[in-house]
Amino acid sequence: MLLRTLALILIAVIPLSSFSQTAGDSLKPTRYYYENGQVSSEGSLRNGKPDAYWKSYYRNGVLKAEGNRQNFELDGPWIFYDREGIRTSEINYKSGKKNGPSKLYKEGKLLKIDQFKDDVQEGITRFFYPDSSLQKEVPYVEGKMEGMGYEYAQDGRVITLLTFKNGALIRKQNINRFDQQEQKQGMWMEFHANKGIAVEGPYLNDLKNGYWKYYKSNGNLIRVEKWINGELQEGATEVAKLEIKREIDPKTGAVIFRGAYQNGKATGVHREYNSEGEIIAARVYDQGNKLFEGLIDEQGRKQGPWKSFYEDGSLKAEGSYKDDLKVGSWRYFFRDGKLEQQGNYVAGKANGLWEWYFQNGQLLREEEYAFGFEDGMSTEYNDTGAVIAQGSYVDGMKEGQWVLTINDHKEVGPYFEGLRNGLWKHYYLNKDQLSFEGSFENGLESGTHTYYYPNGQIQRRGDYAGGVRQGIWEFFTENGDRIVTIEYQDGVEVRYNGEKIDYGRRYERAVAEEKARKSLSEEAE
């Protein structure tokens, strides 16, 4: 927006106190003035229009902007200044459009450089620290952020890998970092001049710890090392030397296959190419076992139809990718080949109806998704087809009335933003008799909660506040006789049958004592 505003200065005619016109094609030097007599702009006119080199000034006489026109269009570098004469920006034009680098300054120091092609941002935008060292690089393609970017420390270390797609930052990976004790921690990387990874591996407390990989500038793996607490593990079988195999088309000399083998077993990504060098197939292996099959482009992104496999080679999943994101219909399978799950993705996120199945083919669950979150009706079944859970989601959270079947009872009540909220009731399954009723607020028990025996008699009841028991709770026999009362204070039992209790006395002990007392009383009778 700032650059666009500055560019408008070059096109608009500043209000002037005098005006000159010329005739013919020849250039005529011209000046315009403010009311105070100070020159506002100067340059040449051709056929009454600005052309060739022009300058404009602030009212205090300080240069505001300067640059060239060719055939009346902005051409070459235009430089802009603030009222103190300090450079604020420099924009390159060709035929009236921004082309090449455009520089932005802050207090005279270079802040960033954008690249343009015919007024569209294209190429690498670079940001700078106040000392002019490189701070960040962001790639642009057709006006949108796209590709791999980098953040740098002032000592030149790459400290963050940035992945952009379609104008958005989708991944941020910290690398080459020190902790507060100036010890290396986490993943460290070194790069070739073409920004390909040369070395990568993890540090722990300033010591190499884990697997370290070394690459050629073309991306081919040279070797793998295993380190534990700074000591190289010689002869580690899992890092045996990789053999990179290539097949060449004898007619064209072009590579038609490339893949790695370890101890004679296929490992990593294997790619096949056509005569034009385009990838036509790819597979991913682990110690000879095929894990995936599909297309992987030179940027390592999955593309088109894909399949994944279990270790025994049976199909695990199938669907499609676009730029490493799942799209369209996907299906997942049990090891025996029976369907386990199916649904659709949009840009890597679940969308629409998804279904899960038992191994016997019976429907297990069906849910609606929108942009990766449960959104809409959800129904879950047991292996006989009976509904055991049903309700709605909004943005991934349970909302509204739900019905749940848990063990030997059914629970019915409302959710709000994923938490129980409002009156809930439980029923015995075999007779649809009420077994419980009580309210919740934001997922916590609140107010009076009452539990019932199958015959309808109250089993126990009492109050909650904020999820903890408060006040007097009553306990009854199936005949309706009250057998004990317990008084709670902030969830702690403080009295039984109105008497203050000793530390450690529990309800179970009180009930046992009450039963023993009744038994003795009956024997005495």
Coordinates of N, CA, C and O in Angstrom, one line a residue, residues 310-475:
Y310 N 0.1 -52.3 4.7 CA 0.6 -52.9 5.9 C 1.9 -53.6 5.6 O 2.3 -53.8 4.5
E311 N 2.6 -54.0 6.7 CA 3.9 -54.6 6.5 C 3.9 -55.9 5.7 O 4.8 -56.3 5.1
D312 N 2.7 -56.6 5.7 CA 2.6 -57.8 5.0 C 2.2 -57.6 3.5 O 2.0 -58.6 2.8
G313 N 2.1 -56.3 3.1 CA 1.8 -56.0 1.7 C 0.3 -55.8 1.5 O 0.0 -55.4 0.3
S314 N -0.6 -56.1 2.4 CA -2.0 -55.9 2.2 C -2.3 -54.4 2.2 O -1.7 -53.6 2.8
L315 N -3.4 -54.0 1.4 CA -3.8 -52.6 1.3 C -4.3 -52.1 2.6 O -5.1 -52.6 3.2
K316 N -3.8 -50.9 2.9 CA -4.2 -50.2 4.2 C -5.1 -49.0 3.9 O -6.0 -48.8 4.6
A317 N -4.8 -48.2 2.8 CA -5.6 -47.1 2.5 C -5.4 -46.7 1.1 O -4.3 -47.0 0.5
E318 N -6.4 -46.0 0.5 CA -6.2 -45.5 -0.9 C -7.0 -44.3 -1.1 O -8.1 -44.1 -0.5
G319 N -6.4 -43.3 -1.9 CA -7.1 -42.1 -2.1 C -6.1 -41.2 -3.0 O -5.2 -41.7 -3.6
S320 N -6.3 -39.9 -2.9 CA -5.5 -39.0 -3.8 C -5.0 -37.9 -3.0 O -5.5 -37.5 -1.9
Y321 N -3.8 -37.3 -3.5 CA -3.2 -36.2 -2.9 C -3.1 -35.0 -3.9 O -3.0 -35.3 -5.1
K322 N -3.0 -33.8 -3.4 CA -2.7 -32.7 -4.3 C -1.7 -31.8 -3.5 O -2.1 -31.3 -2.4
D323 N -0.5 -31.7 -3.9 CA 0.5 -30.9 -3.2 C 0.6 -31.3 -1.8 O 0.7 -30.5 -0.8
D324 N 0.7 -32.7 -1.6 CA 0.9 -33.3 -0.2 C -0.3 -33.2 0.7 O -0.2 -33.6 1.9
L325 N -1.4 -32.8 0.2 CA -2.7 -32.7 1.0 C -3.7 -33.7 0.4 O -3.9 -33.8 -0.8
K326 N -4.3 -34.5 1.3 CA -5.3 -35.4 0.9 C -6.5 -34.7 0.3 O -7.0 -33.7 0.9
V327 N -7.0 -35.2 -0.8 CA -8.2 -34.6 -1.4 C -9.1 -35.8 -1.9 O -8.7 -36.9 -2.2
G328 N -10.4 -35.5 -2.1 CA -11.4 -36.4 -2.6 C -11.6 -37.6 -1.7 O -11.4 -37.5 -0.5
S329 N -12.1 -38.7 -2.3 CA -12.5 -39.9 -1.5 C -11.3 -40.7 -1.1 O -10.4 -40.9 -1.8
W330 N -11.4 -41.1 0.2 CA -10.4 -42.0 0.8 C -11.0 -43.1 1.5 O -12.1 -43.0 2.1
R331 N -10.4 -44.3 1.4 CA -10.9 -45.5 2.0 C -9.8 -46.2 2.8 O -8.6 -46.2 2.3
Y332 N -10.1 -46.7 4.0 CA -9.1 -47.4 4.8 C -9.6 -48.8 5.1 O -10.8 -49.0 5.2
F333 N -8.7 -49.7 5.2 CA -9.0 -51.2 5.3 C -8.4 -51.9 6.5 O -7.3 -51.5 6.9
F334 N -9.1 -52.9 7.0 CA -8.5 -53.8 7.9 C -7.5 -54.7 7.2 O -7.5 -54.7 5.9
R335 N -6.6 -55.4 7.9 CA -5.6 -56.2 7.3 C -6.2 -57.3 6.4 O -5.6 -57.8 5.4
D336 N -7.5 -57.7 6.7 CA -8.1 -58.8 5.9 C -8.7 -58.2 4.6 O -9.4 -59.0 3.8
G337 N -8.6 -56.9 4.4 CA -9.1 -56.3 3.2 C -10.5 -55.7 3.3 O -11.0 -55.1 2.4
K338 N -11.2 -55.9 4.5 CA -12.5 -55.4 4.7 C -12.5 -53.9 5.0 O -11.5 -53.4 5.6
L339 N -13.5 -53.2 4.5 CA -13.5 -51.7 4.7 C -13.6 -51.3 6.2 O -14.5 -51.9 6.9
E340 N -12.7 -50.4 6.6 CA -12.7 -50.0 8.0 C -13.3 -48.6 8.1 O -13.9 -48.2 9.1
Q341 N -13.0 -47.7 7.1 CA -13.4 -46.3 7.2 C -13.4 -45.7 5.8 O -12.6 -46.0 5.0
Q342 N -14.3 -44.7 5.6 CA -14.3 -44.0 4.3 C -14.9 -42.7 4.5 O -15.8 -42.4 5.3
G343 N -14.4 -41.7 3.6 CA -14.9 -40.4 3.7 C -14.2 -39.5 2.7 O -13.4 -40.0 1.9
N344 N -14.4 -38.2 2.7 CA -13.8 -37.3 1.8 C -12.9 -36.2 2.5 O -13.2 -35.9 3.6
Y345 N -11.9 -35.8 1.7 CA -11.0 -34.7 2.2 C -11.1 -33.5 1.2 O -11.3 -33.7 0.0
V346 N -11.0 -32.3 1.8 CA -10.8 -31.1 1.0 C -9.6 -30.4 1.5 O -9.5 -30.0 2.7
A347 N -8.5 -30.3 0.7 CA -7.3 -29.6 1.1 C -6.7 -30.2 2.4 O -6.3 -29.5 3.3
G348 N -6.8 -31.5 2.5 CA -6.2 -32.2 3.7 C -7.0 -32.3 4.9 O -6.6 -32.8 5.9
K349 N -8.3 -31.8 4.8 CA -9.2 -31.8 6.0 C -10.4 -32.6 5.7 O -11.0 -32.5 4.6
A350 N -10.9 -33.4 6.6 CA -12.1 -34.2 6.5 C -13.3 -33.3 6.2 O -13.4 -32.3 6.8
N351 N -14.1 -33.8 5.3 CA -15.2 -32.9 4.9 C -16.4 -33.8 4.4 O -16.2 -34.8 3.7
G352 N -17.6 -33.5 4.9 CA -18.8 -34.3 4.5 C -19.0 -35.5 5.4 O -18.5 -35.6 6.5
L353 N -19.7 -36.5 4.9 CA -20.0 -37.7 5.6 C -18.8 -38.7 5.7 O -18.2 -39.0 4.7
W354 N -18.5 -39.1 6.9 CA -17.5 -40.2 7.2 C -18.2 -41.4 7.9 O -19.0 -41.2 8.7
E355 N -17.7 -42.6 7.5 CA -18.3 -43.8 8.0 C -17.2 -44.7 8.5 O -16.2 -44.9 7.8
W356 N -17.4 -45.4 9.6 CA -16.5 -46.4 10.2 C -17.3 -47.7 10.3 O -18.5 -47.7 10.5
Y357 N -16.6 -48.8 10.2 CA -17.2 -50.1 10.2 C -16.5 -51.1 11.2 O -15.3 -51.0 11.4
F358 N -17.3 -52.1 11.7 CA -16.8 -53.2 12.4 C -16.2 -54.1 11.4 O -16.5 -54.0 10.2
Q359 N -15.3 -55.1 11.9 CA -14.7 -56.0 10.9 C -15.7 -56.9 10.3 O -15.4 -57.5 9.2
N360 N -16.9 -57.1 10.9 CA -17.9 -57.9 10.3 C -18.7 -57.2 9.2 O -19.7 -57.7 8.7
G361 N -18.4 -55.9 9.0 CA -19.1 -55.2 7.9 C -20.2 -54.3 8.5 O -20.7 -53.5 7.8
Q362 N -20.6 -54.5 9.7 CA -21.6 -53.7 10.4 C -21.1 -52.3 10.6 O -20.0 -52.0 11.0
L363 N -22.0 -51.3 10.3 CA -21.7 -49.9 10.5 C -21.4 -49.6 11.9 O -22.2 -49.9 12.8
L364 N -20.3 -49.0 12.2 CA -19.9 -48.6 13.6 C -20.2 -47.2 13.9 O -20.8 -46.9 15.0
R365 N -19.9 -46.2 13.0 CA -20.2 -44.8 13.3 C -20.3 -44.0 12.0 O -19.6 -44.4 11.0
E366 N -21.1 -43.0 12.0 CA -21.2 -42.1 10.9 C -21.3 -40.7 11.4 O -22.0 -40.4 12.4
E367 N -20.4 -39.8 10.8 CA -20.3 -38.4 11.3 C -20.2 -37.5 10.1 O -19.6 -37.8 9.1
E368 N -20.7 -36.3 10.3 CA -20.5 -35.2 9.4 C -19.3 -34.3 9.8 O -19.2 -34.0 10.9
Y369 N -18.5 -34.0 8.8 CA -17.4 -33.1 9.0 C -17.4 -31.9 8.1 O -18.0 -31.9 7.0
A370 N -16.8 -30.8 8.6 CA -16.7 -29.6 7.8 C -15.3 -29.0 8.1 O -15.0 -28.6 9.3
F371 N -14.4 -28.9 7.1 CA -13.1 -28.3 7.2 C -12.3 -28.9 8.4 O -11.6 -28.3 9.1
G372 N -12.4 -30.3 8.5 CA -11.6 -31.0 9.5 C -12.2 -31.1 10.9 O -11.6 -31.8 11.7
F373 N -13.4 -30.6 11.1 CA -14.0 -30.7 12.4 C -15.4 -31.4 12.3 O -16.1 -31.2 11.3
E374 N -15.7 -32.2 13.3 CA -17.1 -32.8 13.3 C -18.1 -31.6 13.3 O -18.0 -30.7 14.1
D375 N -19.1 -31.7 12.4 CA -20.0 -30.7 12.3 C -21.3 -31.3 11.7 O -21.4 -31.6 10.5
G376 N -22.3 -31.4 12.6 CA -23.6 -32.1 12.2 C -23.8 -33.3 13.0 O -23.3 -33.5 14.0
M377 N -24.7 -34.2 12.5 CA -25.2 -35.4 13.2 C -24.1 -36.4 13.3 O -23.3 -36.7 12.4
S378 N -24.0 -37.1 14.5 CA -23.1 -38.2 14.7 C -23.9 -39.3 15.3 O -24.6 -39.1 16.3
T379 N -23.7 -40.5 14.8 CA -24.4 -41.7 15.3 C -23.4 -42.9 15.4 O -22.7 -43.1 14.4
E380 N -23.4 -43.5 16.6 CA -22.5 -44.7 16.8 C -23.4 -45.9 17.1 O -24.4 -45.8 17.8
Y381 N -23.0 -47.1 16.6 CA -23.7 -48.3 16.8 C -22.9 -49.3 17.5 O -21.6 -49.3 17.4
N382 N -23.6 -50.3 18.1 CA -22.8 -51.5 18.5 C -22.8 -52.5 17.4 O -23.3 -52.3 16.3
D383 N -22.2 -53.7 17.6 CA -22.0 -54.6 16.5 C -23.3 -55.4 16.1 O -23.3 -56.2 15.2
T384 N -24.4 -55.1 16.8 CA -25.7 -55.6 16.4 C -26.5 -54.6 15.7 O -27.6 -54.9 15.2
G385 N -26.0 -53.4 15.5 CA -26.7 -52.3 14.8 C -27.5 -51.4 15.7 O -28.2 -50.5 15.2
A386 N -27.5 -51.6 17.0 CA -28.3 -50.7 17.9 C -27.5 -49.4 18.1 O -26.3 -49.4 18.2
V387 N -28.2 -48.3 18.2 CA -27.6 -47.0 18.4 C -27.1 -46.9 19.9 O -27.9 -47.1 20.8
I388 N -25.9 -46.5 20.1 CA -25.3 -46.4 21.4 C -24.9 -44.9 21.7 O -24.7 -44.6 22.9
A389 N -24.9 -44.1 20.7 CA -24.6 -42.7 20.9 C -25.1 -41.9 19.7 O -24.8 -42.3 18.6
Q390 N -25.8 -40.8 20.0 CA -26.3 -40.0 18.9 C -26.5 -38.5 19.4 O -27.0 -38.3 20.5
G391 N -26.1 -37.6 18.5 CA -26.2 -36.2 18.8 C -25.5 -35.4 17.7 O -25.1 -36.0 16.7
S392 N -25.3 -34.1 18.0 CA -24.8 -33.2 17.0 C -23.5 -32.6 17.4 O -23.3 -32.4 18.6
Y393 N -22.6 -32.2 16.5 CA -21.4 -31.5 16.7 C -21.5 -30.1 16.0 O -22.2 -30.0 14.9
V394 N -20.9 -29.1 16.6 CA -20.7 -27.8 15.9 C -19.3 -27.4 16.1 O -18.8 -27.3 17.2
D395 N -18.5 -27.3 15.0 CA -17.1 -26.9 15.0 C -16.3 -27.9 15.9 O -15.5 -27.4 16.7
G396 N -16.6 -29.2 15.8 CA -15.8 -30.1 16.6 C -16.2 -30.4 18.0 O -15.6 -31.2 18.7
M397 N -17.3 -29.7 18.5 CA -17.7 -29.9 19.9 C -19.1 -30.3 19.9 O -20.0 -29.9 19.1
K398 N -19.4 -31.2 20.9 CA -20.8 -31.7 21.1 C -21.7 -30.5 21.4 O -21.4 -29.7 22.2
E399 N -22.9 -30.5 20.8 CA -23.8 -29.4 21.0 C -25.3 -29.9 21.0 O -25.6 -30.8 20.1
G400 N -26.1 -29.4 21.9 CA -27.5 -29.8 21.9 C -27.7 -31.2 22.6 O -26.9 -31.7 23.3
Q401 N -28.9 -31.8 22.3 CA -29.3 -33.0 23.0 C -28.6 -34.2 22.5 O -28.4 -34.4 21.3
W402 N -28.1 -35.0 23.4 CA -27.4 -36.3 23.1 C -28.0 -37.4 23.8 O -28.5 -37.3 24.9
V403 N -27.9 -38.6 23.2 CA -28.4 -39.8 23.8 C -27.2 -40.8 23.8 O -26.7 -41.1 22.7
L404 N -26.8 -41.3 25.0 CA -25.7 -42.2 25.1 C -26.1 -43.5 25.8 O -26.8 -43.4 26.8
T405 N -25.7 -44.6 25.3 CA -25.9 -45.9 26.0 C -24.6 -46.4 26.5 O -23.7 -46.7 25.8
I406 N -24.5 -46.5 27.9 CA -23.3 -46.9 28.5 C -23.6 -48.1 29.4 O -24.3 -48.0 30.4
N407 N -23.0 -49.2 29.1 CA -23.2 -50.4 29.9 C -24.6 -50.8 30.0 O -25.3 -51.1 29.1
D408 N -25.2 -50.7 31.3 CA -26.6 -51.1 31.5 C -27.6 -49.9 31.6 O -28.7 -50.1 32.0
H409 N -27.2 -48.7 31.2 CA -28.1 -47.6 31.3 C -27.9 -46.7 30.1 O -27.0 -46.7 29.4
K410 N -29.0 -45.8 29.9 CA -29.0 -44.8 28.9 C -28.9 -43.4 29.5 O -29.6 -43.2 30.5
E411 N -28.1 -42.5 28.9 CA -28.0 -41.2 29.4 C -28.5 -40.2 28.4 O -28.2 -40.3 27.2
V412 N -29.3 -39.2 28.8 CA -30.0 -38.3 27.9 C -29.8 -36.9 28.5 O -30.1 -36.6 29.7
G413 N -29.3 -35.9 27.7 CA -29.1 -34.6 28.1 C -28.4 -33.7 27.1 O -27.9 -34.2 26.1
P414 N -28.3 -32.4 27.4 CA -27.7 -31.5 26.5 C -26.2 -31.2 26.7 O -25.7 -31.2 27.9
Y415 N -25.5 -30.8 25.6 CA -24.2 -30.3 25.6 C -24.2 -28.9 25.2 O -25.0 -28.4 24.4
F416 N -23.2 -28.1 25.7 CA -22.9 -26.8 25.1 C -21.4 -26.6 25.0 O -20.7 -26.7 26.0
E417 N -21.0 -26.4 23.8 CA -19.6 -26.2 23.5 C -18.7 -27.3 24.0 O -17.7 -27.2 24.6
G418 N -19.3 -28.6 23.9 CA -18.5 -29.8 24.2 C -18.6 -30.2 25.7 O -18.1 -31.2 26.1
L419 N -19.4 -29.5 26.5 CA -19.5 -29.8 27.9 C -21.0 -30.0 28.3 O -21.9 -29.3 27.7
R420 N -21.2 -30.9 29.2 CA -22.6 -31.2 29.7 C -23.1 -29.9 30.3 O -22.4 -29.3 31.2
N421 N -24.3 -29.5 29.9 CA -24.8 -28.3 30.4 C -26.4 -28.4 30.5 O -27.0 -28.5 29.4
G422 N -26.9 -28.4 31.7 CA -28.4 -28.5 31.8 C -28.8 -29.8 32.5 O -27.9 -30.5 33.0
L423 N -30.1 -30.2 32.4 CA -30.6 -31.4 33.1 C -30.3 -32.6 32.3 O -30.6 -32.8 31.1
W424 N -29.7 -33.6 33.0 CA -29.4 -34.9 32.4 C -30.2 -36.0 33.2 O -30.3 -35.9 34.4
K425 N -30.6 -37.0 32.4 CA -31.4 -38.1 33.0 C -30.8 -39.4 32.5 O -30.4 -39.5 31.3
H426 N -30.7 -40.4 33.4 CA -30.2 -41.7 33.1 C -31.4 -42.7 33.3 O -32.2 -42.5 34.2
Y427 N -31.4 -43.8 32.5 CA -32.5 -44.8 32.5 C -31.9 -46.2 32.5 O -30.9 -46.4 31.9
Y428 N -32.6 -47.1 33.3 CA -32.2 -48.5 33.2 C -32.7 -49.0 31.8 O -33.8 -48.8 31.4
L429 N -31.8 -49.7 31.2 CA -32.1 -50.2 29.8 C -33.2 -51.2 29.8 O -34.1 -51.1 28.9
N430 N -33.3 -52.1 30.7 CA -34.2 -53.2 30.6 C -35.6 -52.8 30.9 O -36.6 -53.6 30.6
K431 N -35.9 -51.7 31.5 CA -37.2 -51.3 31.8 C -37.5 -49.8 31.6 O -38.6 -49.4 32.0
D432 N -36.6 -49.1 31.0 CA -36.8 -47.6 30.8 C -37.2 -46.9 32.0 O -38.0 -45.9 32.0
Q433 N -36.7 -47.3 33.2 CA -37.0 -46.7 34.5 C -35.9 -45.7 34.8 O -34.7 -45.9 34.6
L434 N -36.2 -44.5 35.3 CA -35.3 -43.5 35.6 C -34.3 -44.0 36.7 O -34.7 -44.5 37.7
S435 N -33.0 -43.8 36.4 CA -32.0 -44.2 37.4 C -31.2 -43.0 38.0 O -30.5 -43.2 39.0
F436 N -31.3 -41.9 37.3 CA -30.6 -40.7 37.8 C -31.2 -39.5 37.1 O -31.6 -39.5 35.9
E437 N -31.1 -38.3 37.9 CA -31.4 -37.0 37.2 C -30.6 -36.0 38.0 O -30.5 -36.0 39.3
G438 N -30.0 -35.1 37.3 CA -29.3 -34.0 37.9 C -28.8 -33.0 36.8 O -28.7 -33.3 35.6
S439 N -28.3 -31.9 37.2 CA -27.9 -30.8 36.3 C -26.4 -30.6 36.3 O -25.7 -31.0 37.3
F440 N -25.9 -30.0 35.2 CA -24.5 -29.7 35.0 C -24.4 -28.3 34.5 O -25.3 -27.8 33.8
E441 N -23.3 -27.7 34.9 CA -23.0 -26.3 34.4 C -21.5 -26.4 34.0 O -20.6 -26.7 34.7
N442 N -21.3 -26.1 32.6 CA -20.0 -26.2 32.1 C -19.2 -27.5 32.4 O -18.0 -27.5 32.7
G443 N -20.0 -28.6 32.4 CA -19.4 -29.9 32.6 C -19.3 -30.3 34.0 O -18.8 -31.5 34.3
L444 N -19.6 -29.5 35.0 CA -19.5 -29.8 36.4 C -20.9 -30.0 37.0 O -21.9 -29.3 36.6
E445 N -21.0 -31.0 37.9 CA -22.2 -31.3 38.6 C -22.7 -30.0 39.4 O -21.9 -29.3 40.0
S446 N -24.0 -29.8 39.3 CA -24.6 -28.6 40.0 C -26.0 -28.9 40.5 O -26.7 -29.6 39.8
G447 N -26.3 -28.4 41.7 CA -27.6 -28.6 42.2 C -27.9 -30.0 42.7 O -26.9 -30.7 43.0
T448 N -29.1 -30.4 42.9 CA -29.5 -31.7 43.5 C -29.4 -32.8 42.4 O -29.9 -32.7 41.3
H449 N -28.7 -33.8 42.8 CA -28.5 -35.0 42.0 C -29.2 -36.2 42.8 O -28.9 -36.4 44.0
T450 N -30.1 -36.9 42.1 CA -30.8 -38.0 42.7 C -30.6 -39.3 41.9 O -30.7 -39.3 40.7
Y451 N -30.4 -40.4 42.6 CA -30.2 -41.7 42.0 C -31.3 -42.6 42.5 O -31.7 -42.5 43.7
Y452 N -31.8 -43.5 41.6 CA -32.9 -44.4 41.9 C -32.6 -45.9 41.8 O -31.8 -46.3 41.0
Y453 N -33.3 -46.7 42.6 CA -33.2 -48.1 42.4 C -34.1 -48.5 41.2 O -35.0 -47.7 40.8
P454 N -34.0 -49.7 40.7 CA -34.8 -50.2 39.6 C -36.3 -50.1 39.9 O -37.1 -50.0 39.0
N455 N -36.7 -50.2 41.3 CA -38.1 -50.2 41.6 C -38.6 -48.8 41.7 O -39.8 -48.6 42.1
G456 N -37.8 -47.8 41.4 CA -38.2 -46.4 41.5 C -38.0 -45.7 42.8 O -38.1 -44.5 42.9
Q457 N -37.6 -46.4 43.8 CA -37.2 -45.8 45.1 C -35.9 -45.0 45.0 O -35.0 -45.4 44.3
I458 N -35.8 -43.9 45.8 CA -34.6 -43.2 45.8 C -33.5 -44.0 46.5 O -33.7 -44.5 47.6
Q459 N -32.3 -44.0 45.8 CA -31.2 -44.7 46.4 C -30.3 -43.7 47.2 O -29.9 -44.0 48.3
R460 N -30.0 -42.5 46.6 CA -29.3 -41.5 47.3 C -29.6 -40.2 46.6 O -29.9 -40.1 45.4
R461 N -29.4 -39.1 47.4 CA -29.6 -37.7 46.8 C -28.8 -36.7 47.6 O -28.6 -36.9 48.8
G462 N -28.4 -35.7 46.9 CA -27.7 -34.6 47.6 C -27.3 -33.5 46.6 O -27.7 -33.6 45.4
D463 N -26.6 -32.5 47.0 CA -26.3 -31.3 46.2 C -24.8 -31.3 45.8 O -24.0 -31.7 46.6
Y464 N -24.6 -30.7 44.7 CA -23.3 -30.3 44.2 C -23.2 -28.8 44.0 O -24.2 -28.2 43.7
A465 N -22.0 -28.3 44.1 CA -21.7 -26.9 43.8 C -20.3 -26.9 43.1 O -19.3 -27.3 43.7
G466 N -20.3 -26.6 41.8 CA -19.0 -26.5 41.1 C -18.3 -27.9 41.0 O -17.1 -27.9 41.0
G467 N -19.1 -29.0 41.0 CA -18.5 -30.3 40.8 C -18.2 -31.0 42.1 O -17.7 -32.1 42.0
V468 N -18.4 -30.4 43.3 CA -18.0 -31.0 44.5 C -19.3 -31.1 45.4 O -20.2 -30.2 45.3
R469 N -19.4 -32.2 46.2 CA -20.5 -32.4 47.1 C -20.6 -31.3 48.2 O -19.6 -31.0 48.8
Q470 N -21.8 -30.8 48.4 CA -22.0 -29.8 49.5 C -23.3 -30.2 50.3 O -24.3 -30.7 49.7
G471 N -23.2 -29.9 51.6 CA -24.4 -30.1 52.4 C -24.7 -31.6 52.7 O -23.9 -32.5 52.6
I472 N -26.0 -31.9 53.0 CA -26.4 -33.2 53.5 C -26.8 -34.1 52.3 O -27.6 -33.7 51.5
W473 N -26.2 -35.3 52.3 CA -26.6 -36.3 51.3 C -27.3 -37.4 52.1 O -26.9 -37.8 53.2
E474 N -28.4 -37.9 51.5 CA -29.2 -39.0 52.1 C -29.1 -40.3 51.3 O -29.1 -40.3 50.1
F475 N -29.0 -41.4 52.1 CA -28.9 -42.7 51.5 C -30.0 -43.6 52.0 O -30.3 -43.6 53.2

